[in-house]
Coordinates of C-alpha atoms and ligand atoms in Angstrom, one line a residue:
X1264 CA -13.4 15.1 -1.0
X1265 CA -13.0 16.0 -4.7
X1266 CA -9.7 15.5 -6.6
X1267 CA -8.6 15.8 -10.2
X1268 CA -6.5 12.7 -10.4
X1269 CA -7.8 10.4 -7.7
X1270 CA -11.2 9.2 -6.6
X1271 CA -11.5 9.1 -2.8
X1272 CA -14.4 7.5 -0.9
X1273 CA -15.0 6.5 2.6
X1274 CA -17.7 3.9 3.3
X1275 CA -18.3 1.8 6.4
X1276 CA -14.9 2.6 7.8
X1277 CA -13.0 1.7 4.6
X1278 CA -11.3 4.4 2.6
X1279 CA -10.8 3.6 -1.1
X1280 CA -8.2 5.7 -2.9
X1281 CA -8.5 5.1 -6.7
X1282 CA -5.7 6.5 -8.8
X1283 CA -7.6 7.9 -11.8
X1284 CA -5.6 9.2 -14.8
X1285 CA -6.8 6.7 -17.5
X1286 CA -5.3 8.6 -20.5
X1287 CA -1.8 7.8 -19.1
X1288 CA -2.7 4.4 -17.6
X1289 CA -2.8 6.1 -14.1
X1290 CA 0.9 7.2 -14.4
X1291 CA 2.0 9.4 -11.5
X1292 CA 2.6 13.0 -12.4
X1293 CA 3.3 15.6 -9.8
X1294 CA -0.4 16.6 -9.5
X1295 CA -1.5 13.0 -8.9
X1296 CA 1.1 12.5 -6.2
X1297 CA -0.1 15.8 -4.6
X1298 CA -3.7 14.5 -4.6
X1299 CA -2.5 11.2 -3.0
X1300 CA -0.6 13.1 -0.4
X1301 CA -3.7 15.2 0.5
X1302 CA -5.9 12.1 0.8
X1303 CA -3.2 10.3 2.9
X1304 CA -2.8 13.2 5.3
X1305 CA -6.6 13.2 5.7
X1306 CA -6.7 9.4 6.4
X1307 CA -3.9 9.7 9.0
X1308 CA -6.0 12.1 11.0
X1309 CA -9.3 10.3 10.6
X1310 CA -10.9 8.5 13.5
X1311 CA -13.5 6.8 11.3
X1312 CA -11.3 5.1 8.7
X1313 CA -10.1 1.7 9.9
X1314 CA -8.7 0.2 6.6
X1315 CA -7.5 1.7 3.4
X1316 CA -7.6 0.2 -0.1
X1317 CA -5.5 1.6 -2.9
X1318 CA -6.4 0.7 -6.5
X1319 CA -6.3 2.1 -10.0
X1320 CA -9.2 3.1 -12.3
X1321 CA -10.1 0.8 -15.1
X1322 CA -9.3 -2.8 -15.9
X1323 CA -5.9 -2.4 -17.5
X1324 CA -3.6 -0.5 -15.1
X1325 CA -3.0 0.0 -11.4
X1326 CA -0.3 2.6 -12.0
X1327 CA 2.1 2.4 -15.1
X1328 CA 4.8 4.2 -13.2
X1329 CA 5.9 7.8 -12.7
X1330 CA 5.0 10.0 -15.6
X1331 CA 7.8 9.5 -18.1
X1332 CA 6.7 12.5 -20.2
X1333 CA 6.8 14.9 -17.3
X1334 CA 10.3 13.6 -16.1
X1335 CA 12.0 13.3 -19.5
X1336 CA 13.7 16.8 -19.5
X1337 CA 14.5 17.0 -15.8
X1338 CA 18.1 17.6 -14.7
X1339 CA 19.8 16.0 -11.7
X1340 CA 18.5 18.5 -9.1
X1341 CA 14.9 18.5 -10.3
X1342 CA 14.7 14.7 -10.6
X1343 CA 16.3 14.2 -7.2
X1344 CA 13.7 16.5 -5.7
X1345 CA 10.9 14.6 -7.5
X1346 CA 12.2 11.3 -6.3
X1347 CA 12.5 12.5 -2.7
X1348 CA 9.0 14.1 -2.8
X1349 CA 7.3 11.0 -4.3
X1350 CA 9.2 8.6 -2.0
X1351 CA 8.2 10.7 1.0
X1352 CA 4.5 10.5 0.0
X1353 CA 4.8 6.8 -0.5
X1354 CA 6.4 6.5 2.9
X1355 CA 3.4 8.4 4.4
X1356 CA 1.2 5.6 3.0
X1357 CA 3.4 3.0 4.7
X1358 CA 3.3 4.9 8.0
X1359 CA -0.5 5.3 8.0
X1360 CA -1.7 4.0 11.3
X1361 CA -4.5 2.0 9.5
X1362 CA -3.7 -1.1 7.5
X1363 CA -3.5 -0.5 3.8
X1364 CA -4.3 -3.1 1.1
X1365 CA -3.2 -2.6 -2.5
X1366 CA -5.8 -4.0 -4.9
X1367 CA -3.6 -4.2 -8.0
X1368 CA -5.9 -4.3 -11.1
X1369 CA -3.4 -4.4 -13.9
X1370 CA 0.1 -2.8 -14.6
X1371 CA 2.0 -2.0 -11.5
X1372 CA 5.2 -0.8 -13.1
X1373 CA 8.0 1.4 -11.6
X1374 CA 6.3 3.9 -9.3
X1375 CA 3.1 1.7 -9.5
X1376 CA 5.0 -1.3 -8.1
X1377 CA 6.5 1.0 -5.5
X1378 CA 3.2 2.4 -4.3
X1379 CA 1.8 -1.1 -4.0
X1380 CA 4.8 -2.2 -1.9
X1381 CA 4.1 0.6 0.7
X1382 CA 0.8 -1.1 1.4
X1383 CA 0.7 -3.7 4.1
X1384 CA -0.2 -6.4 1.6
X1385 CA -1.2 -6.8 -2.0
X1386 CA -4.1 -8.6 -3.8
X1387 CA -4.1 -8.6 -7.6
X1388 CA -6.2 -9.4 -10.6
X1389 CA -5.1 -12.2 -13.0
X1390 CA -4.0 -9.7 -15.6
X1391 CA -1.7 -7.8 -13.2
X1392 CA 1.9 -7.2 -14.2
X1393 CA 4.5 -6.0 -11.7
X1394 CA 7.9 -4.7 -12.6
X1395 CA 10.6 -2.2 -12.0
X1396 CA 11.5 -1.3 -15.6
X1397 CA 13.5 1.8 -14.8
X1398 CA 17.0 0.6 -15.9
X1399 CA 15.5 0.2 -19.3
X1400 CA 14.9 3.9 -19.3
X1401 CA 18.4 4.6 -18.1
X1402 CA 17.3 5.4 -14.5
X1403 CA 16.8 3.4 -11.3
X1404 CA 13.7 3.0 -9.2
X1405 CA 13.3 6.2 -7.2
X1406 CA 10.2 5.8 -5.1
X1407 CA 11.6 3.2 -2.8
X1408 CA 11.9 0.2 -5.2
X1409 CA 15.5 -0.5 -4.5
X1410 CA 14.7 -0.8 -0.8
X1411 CA 11.2 -2.3 -0.4
X1412 CA 11.4 -5.0 -3.2
X1413 CA 14.4 -6.7 -1.6
X1414 CA 12.7 -6.6 1.8
X1415 CA 9.6 -8.3 0.3
X1416 CA 11.0 -10.9 -2.1
X1417 CA 14.6 -11.2 -1.0
X1418 CA 17.8 -9.8 -2.4
X1419 CA 18.5 -12.2 -5.3
X1420 CA 14.9 -12.0 -6.7
X1421 CA 14.8 -8.2 -6.3
X1422 CA 18.2 -7.8 -8.0
X1423 CA 17.2 -9.9 -11.0
X1424 CA 13.8 -8.1 -11.3
X1425 CA 15.5 -4.6 -11.2
X1426 CA 18.6 -5.3 -13.2
X1427 CA 16.7 -7.0 -16.1
X1428 CA 13.4 -4.9 -16.1
X1429 CA 11.7 -8.3 -15.8
X1430 CA 7.9 -8.3 -15.9
X1431 CA 6.3 -10.3 -13.1
X1432 CA 2.9 -11.8 -14.0
X1433 CA 0.3 -12.4 -11.3
X1434 CA 1.1 -16.1 -10.8
X1435 CA 4.8 -15.4 -10.4
X1436 CA 4.0 -12.5 -8.0
X1437 CA 2.1 -14.9 -5.9
X1438 CA 4.9 -17.5 -6.0
X1439 CA 7.6 -15.0 -4.8
X1440 CA 5.4 -13.5 -2.1
X1441 CA 4.9 -10.1 -3.7
X1442 CA 1.1 -10.6 -3.6
X1443 CA -1.0 -12.6 -1.1
X1444 CA -3.8 -13.5 -3.5
X1445 CA -4.7 -13.5 -7.2
X1446 CA -8.4 -13.3 -8.2
X1447 CA -10.3 -12.5 -11.4
X1448 CA -10.6 -8.8 -12.1
X1449 CA -14.3 -8.6 -11.1
X1450 CA -13.5 -10.2 -7.8
X1451 CA -10.6 -8.0 -6.9
X1452 CA -12.4 -5.2 -5.0
X1453 CA -14.8 -7.6 -3.2
X1454 CA -11.8 -9.7 -2.1
X1455 CA -10.0 -6.6 -0.8
X1456 CA -13.2 -5.4 1.0
X1457 CA -13.6 -8.9 2.5
X1458 CA -10.0 -8.8 3.8
X1459 CA -10.6 -5.3 5.2
X1460 CA -13.7 -6.5 7.0
X1461 CA -11.9 -9.4 8.5
X1462 CA -9.3 -7.0 9.9
X1463 CA -12.0 -4.6 11.1
X1464 CA -13.6 -7.4 13.2
X1465 CA -10.4 -7.5 15.4
X1466 CA -9.4 -5.2 18.1
X1467 CA -8.7 -1.9 16.2
X1468 CA -6.1 -0.5 18.6
X1469 CA -4.3 -3.9 18.6
X1470 CA -4.2 -4.0 14.8
X1471 CA -2.6 -0.6 14.6
X1472 CA -0.1 -1.5 17.4
X1473 CA 0.7 -4.7 15.5
X1474 CA 1.4 -2.7 12.3
X1475 CA 3.7 -0.4 14.2
X1476 CA 5.6 -3.3 15.8
X1477 CA 6.1 -5.1 12.5
X1478 CA 7.1 -2.0 10.6
X1479 CA 9.5 -0.7 13.3
X1480 CA 11.0 -4.1 13.7
X1481 CA 11.7 -4.7 10.0
X1482 CA 13.7 -1.5 9.9
X1483 CA 15.7 -2.3 13.0
X1484 CA 17.8 -5.1 14.4
X1485 CA 15.8 -8.0 16.0
X1486 CA 16.8 -7.1 19.6
X1487 CA 15.5 -3.5 19.1
X1488 CA 12.4 -5.0 17.4
X1489 CA 11.7 -7.4 20.2
X1490 CA 12.1 -4.7 22.9
X1491 CA 9.6 -2.5 21.0
X1492 CA 7.2 -5.5 20.8
X1493 CA 7.3 -6.2 24.5
X1494 CA 6.8 -2.5 25.3
X1495 CA 3.7 -2.1 23.1
X1496 CA 2.4 -5.5 24.2
X1497 CA 2.3 -4.0 27.6
X1498 CA 0.5 -1.0 26.2
X1499 CA -2.3 -3.2 24.9
X1500 CA -3.3 -4.0 28.5
X1501 CA -4.1 -0.3 29.0
X1502 CA -6.9 -0.6 26.4
X1503 CA -10.6 -1.4 26.9
X1504 CA -10.3 -3.7 23.9
X1505 CA -8.0 -6.0 25.7
X1506 CA -10.3 -6.2 28.7
X1507 CA -13.3 -6.9 26.3
X1508 CA -11.4 -9.3 24.1
X1509 CA -10.3 -11.5 26.9
X1510 CA -13.6 -11.2 28.8
X1511 CA -15.5 -12.2 25.7
X1512 CA -13.3 -15.3 25.3
X1513 CA -14.0 -16.4 28.9
X1514 CA -17.7 -15.7 28.5
X1515 CA -17.6 -17.7 25.2
X1516 CA -19.1 -14.9 23.1
X1517 CA -17.9 -12.5 20.3
X1518 CA -16.0 -9.4 21.5
X1519 CA -17.6 -6.0 21.0
X1520 CA -14.6 -3.7 20.5
X1521 CA -14.8 0.0 20.9
X1522 CA -11.4 0.9 19.6
X1523 CA -10.4 2.4 23.0
Ligands
HXC957 C1 3.6 8.6 -19.0 C2 2.5 6.8 -19.9 C3 3.2 5.9 -19.0 C4 4.1 6.5 -18.1 C5 1.8 4.7 -20.1 N1 1.6 6.0 -20.6 N2 2.7 4.6 -19.2 N3 2.7 8.1 -19.9 N4 4.3 7.8 -18.2 N5 4.8 5.8 -17.2 C6 0.7 6.5 -21.6 C7 1.3 6.2 -23.0 O1 2.2 7.1 -23.4 C8 0.0 6.3 -23.8 O2 -0.3 7.6 -24.0 C9 -1.1 5.7 -22.9 O3 -0.5 5.8 -21.5 C10 -1.3 4.3 -23.1 O4 -0.1 3.5 -23.1 P1 0.4 2.6 -24.3 O5 1.9 2.5 -24.2 O6 -0.2 3.0 -25.6 O7 -0.3 1.2 -23.8 P2 0.2 -0.3 -24.1 O8 0.8 -0.4 -25.5 O9 -0.9 -1.2 -23.7 O10 1.4 -0.5 -23.1 C11 1.2 -0.5 -21.7 C12 2.6 -0.3 -21.0 C13 3.4 0.8 -21.6 C14 3.4 -1.6 -21.2 C15 2.3 -0.2 -19.5 O11 2.5 2.0 -21.5 C16 4.6 1.2 -20.8 O12 5.6 0.5 -20.9 N6 4.6 2.2 -20.0 C17 5.7 2.7 -19.2 C18 6.0 1.8 -18.1 C19 7.3 2.2 -17.3 O13 8.4 2.2 -17.9 N7 7.1 2.6 -16.1 C20 8.2 3.1 -15.2 C21 8.3 4.6 -15.3 S1 9.7 5.2 -14.5 P3 -0.3 8.3 -25.5 O14 -0.8 9.7 -25.3 O15 1.2 8.3 -25.9 O16 -1.1 7.4 -26.4 C22 9.2 5.2 -12.9 C23 10.2 5.8 -11.9 C24 9.7 6.0 -10.5 O17 8.2 4.8 -12.5 C25 10.6 6.9 -9.7 C26 10.6 8.3 -10.1 C27 11.4 9.1 -9.2

């Protein structure tokens, strides 16, 4: 698939979505978000894609935020519509059935941090900088930052980061749990692909059901989450993968999953 502002590739079951607007440090204008939406809609329907990696082009920036130049003259109606549209596309990323890894290769500011937080987990390069600098522009995070950051790093940490436009370097991002791993820039994509392959060696249906159980649960009370978990646990026993996974254990061999 060809796009103007993203590079989209599928290889060996892994889709790589690279945000590619280098002249603006990969900032998200409307055209870029529209490209992302098209790719995400395609991924959601794909039977071949098992894991998704989202990254930015170049070695300086993942995404430096929503495009400030495009937004600057918006009024309340237009900006509210833009926030709802972008947040909706980012939620589509979160809701993808396949696991999504953000490989954060530099600045992940504002909308960039927000896209990365819709991924299931984040790896970053040593030069990565996360942040929600919106209040310094007289606005607030509008692509989910006020909601997802607190869920990931806790209320107090999220509030300090958002209220003070604090930049979070890679080592601090690791310490507060915003990223799972920090690696040198050249090792970022190999590390993300290695993590993707580790996931792909598991029962594919089970991985997607686990994602649903975790995401549904985090947005509900624990009793509702636990009820959902036991229902879909039962569902796993309707799959060929469960039969194969347990048979392989008893036969002391590696399972051969079919994703059915
Ligand atoms: C538009 C941007 C941009 C952005 C960078 N550029 N970030 N353009 N929107 N968010 C452009 C610059 O204008 C410049 O183009 C080129 O990219 C290179 O950037 P520089 O500033 O020259 O690079 P550098 O000095 O290295 O500084 C890097 C930076 C800085 C620290 C990342 O660019 C920066 O602070 N960017 C804005 C970060 C930010 O505030 N993000 C949050 C946006 S609000 P020209 O042509 O001028 O040379 C947001 C809200 C989300 O995300 C919700 C919306 C509803």
